[in-house]
């Protein structure tokens, strides 16, 4: 059984104690590409200008002075970045559902196998 769920943005589904972990390497890469595209856009340099202002604050500016512009830049970049992972095809959806049910199924504890309740 493969941990990989294929698609335009593949991801991995791994069991962990008490649940499952989605490893979204493809989405992470897309978000980084989105941010860099926004920062390096030569037609709209507003994101670059805002980042530069944060990197080179005016003399006497305190970290508290920079907090709001930082939070606004984070919010605006996040608003323009990818956040969806499409899963196409009935087969992939069934496989994802099967894998999640398998991970969620109750499992016996190693020390309890073959023991009877007293």
Tab-separated table of C-alpha atoms in Angstrom:
chain	number	residue	atom	x	y	z
A	1	UNK	CA	0.000	0.000	0.000
A	2	UNK	CA	1.376	3.365	-1.019
A	3	UNK	CA	1.198	6.377	1.283
A	4	UNK	CA	0.960	8.674	-1.734
A	5	UNK	CA	-2.362	10.036	-2.967
A	6	UNK	CA	-1.752	11.072	-6.569
A	7	UNK	CA	-3.207	14.103	-8.250
A	8	UNK	CA	-2.243	17.482	-9.614
A	9	UNK	CA	-0.976	18.250	-6.107
A	10	UNK	CA	0.035	14.882	-4.642
A	11	UNK	CA	0.174	14.358	-0.900
A	12	UNK	CA	0.964	11.608	1.563
A	13	UNK	CA	-1.309	10.162	4.194
A	14	UNK	CA	0.482	8.555	7.113
A	15	UNK	CA	-0.897	6.961	10.266
A	16	UNK	CA	0.268	8.414	13.568
A	17	UNK	CA	-0.708	7.454	17.113
A	18	UNK	CA	-4.252	8.651	17.573
A	19	UNK	CA	-4.879	9.757	13.995
A	20	UNK	CA	-3.373	10.546	10.624
A	21	UNK	CA	-0.953	13.092	9.202
A	22	UNK	CA	-1.336	14.688	5.793
A	23	UNK	CA	2.016	15.604	4.269
A	24	UNK	CA	1.298	18.310	1.743
A	25	UNK	CA	4.688	18.746	0.063
A	26	UNK	CA	3.089	19.700	-3.252
A	27	UNK	CA	0.936	22.378	-1.641
A	28	UNK	CA	3.893	23.746	0.309
A	29	UNK	CA	5.866	24.114	-2.910
A	30	UNK	CA	2.929	25.815	-4.644
A	31	UNK	CA	2.543	28.323	-1.800
A	32	UNK	CA	6.259	29.206	-1.949
A	33	UNK	CA	5.991	29.642	-5.732
A	34	UNK	CA	2.907	31.839	-5.274
A	35	UNK	CA	4.677	34.075	-2.735
A	36	UNK	CA	7.780	34.423	-4.896
A	37	UNK	CA	5.659	35.193	-7.954
A	38	UNK	CA	3.867	37.937	-6.048
A	39	UNK	CA	7.127	39.395	-4.711
A	40	UNK	CA	8.902	39.289	-8.084
A	41	UNK	CA	6.004	40.586	-10.200
A	42	UNK	CA	7.467	43.483	-12.210
A	43	UNK	CA	3.989	44.808	-13.078
A	44	UNK	CA	2.960	45.158	-9.428
A	45	UNK	CA	5.852	45.846	-7.065
A	46	UNK	CA	3.636	46.616	-4.061
A	47	UNK	CA	4.399	43.337	-2.271
A	48	UNK	CA	8.126	43.786	-2.874
A	49	UNK	CA	7.968	47.368	-1.608
A	50	UNK	CA	6.147	46.293	1.550
A	51	UNK	CA	8.662	43.505	2.200
A	52	UNK	CA	11.551	45.929	1.662
A	53	UNK	CA	10.019	48.388	4.134
A	54	UNK	CA	9.806	45.619	6.718
A	55	UNK	CA	13.378	44.520	6.061
A	56	UNK	CA	14.687	48.097	6.301
A	57	UNK	CA	12.567	49.892	8.906
A	58	UNK	CA	12.866	53.620	9.415
A	59	UNK	CA	15.347	54.699	12.038
A	60	UNK	CA	13.797	54.611	15.483
A	61	UNK	CA	11.039	52.171	14.510
A	62	UNK	CA	10.343	49.598	17.198
A	63	UNK	CA	9.307	45.985	16.684
A	64	UNK	CA	5.817	47.020	17.824
A	65	UNK	CA	5.744	49.634	15.042
A	66	UNK	CA	6.504	46.918	12.494
A	67	UNK	CA	4.005	44.351	13.822
A	68	UNK	CA	0.899	45.644	12.026
A	69	UNK	CA	2.582	46.052	8.610
A	70	UNK	CA	4.050	42.555	9.033
A	71	UNK	CA	0.667	41.036	9.896
A	72	UNK	CA	-1.002	42.861	7.006
A	73	UNK	CA	1.609	41.592	4.546
A	74	UNK	CA	1.231	38.028	5.831
A	75	UNK	CA	-2.558	38.301	5.501
A	76	UNK	CA	-2.414	39.758	1.984
A	77	UNK	CA	0.096	37.152	0.763
A	78	UNK	CA	-1.911	34.323	2.322
A	79	UNK	CA	-5.062	35.616	0.654
A	80	UNK	CA	-3.421	35.306	-2.766
A	81	UNK	CA	-1.746	31.893	-2.241
A	82	UNK	CA	-2.926	28.395	-3.094
A	83	UNK	CA	-4.775	26.531	-0.389
A	84	UNK	CA	-6.759	23.835	-2.153
A	85	UNK	CA	-5.642	20.335	-3.083
A	86	UNK	CA	-7.840	18.872	-5.812
A	87	UNK	CA	-8.401	15.122	-5.827
A	88	UNK	CA	-9.753	14.036	-9.198
A	89	UNK	CA	-11.338	10.745	-10.070
A	90	UNK	CA	-13.595	8.351	-8.269
A	91	UNK	CA	-10.760	5.844	-7.801
A	92	UNK	CA	-8.560	8.320	-5.920
A	93	UNK	CA	-11.432	9.408	-3.697
A	94	UNK	CA	-12.283	5.790	-2.887
A	95	UNK	CA	-8.614	5.052	-2.132
A	96	UNK	CA	-8.397	8.090	0.171
A	97	UNK	CA	-11.590	7.039	1.941
A	98	UNK	CA	-10.346	3.449	2.293
A	99	UNK	CA	-7.006	4.604	3.693
A	100	UNK	CA	-8.656	6.941	6.209
A	101	UNK	CA	-11.004	4.171	7.385
A	102	UNK	CA	-8.028	1.818	7.686
A	103	UNK	CA	-6.089	4.329	9.777
A	104	UNK	CA	-9.150	5.074	11.934
A	105	UNK	CA	-9.973	1.406	12.594
A	106	UNK	CA	-9.583	0.332	16.235
A	107	UNK	CA	-6.337	-1.479	16.885
A	108	UNK	CA	-5.487	-3.770	19.741
A	109	UNK	CA	-2.709	-2.770	22.089
A	110	UNK	CA	0.398	-5.010	21.831
A	111	UNK	CA	0.215	-6.157	25.469
A	112	UNK	CA	-3.448	-7.167	25.220
A	113	UNK	CA	-3.362	-9.718	22.435
A	114	UNK	CA	-4.485	-13.143	23.602
A	115	UNK	CA	-5.208	-12.033	27.187
A	116	UNK	CA	-8.503	-12.589	28.900
A	117	UNK	CA	-10.178	-10.107	31.161
A	118	UNK	CA	-10.033	-11.051	34.854
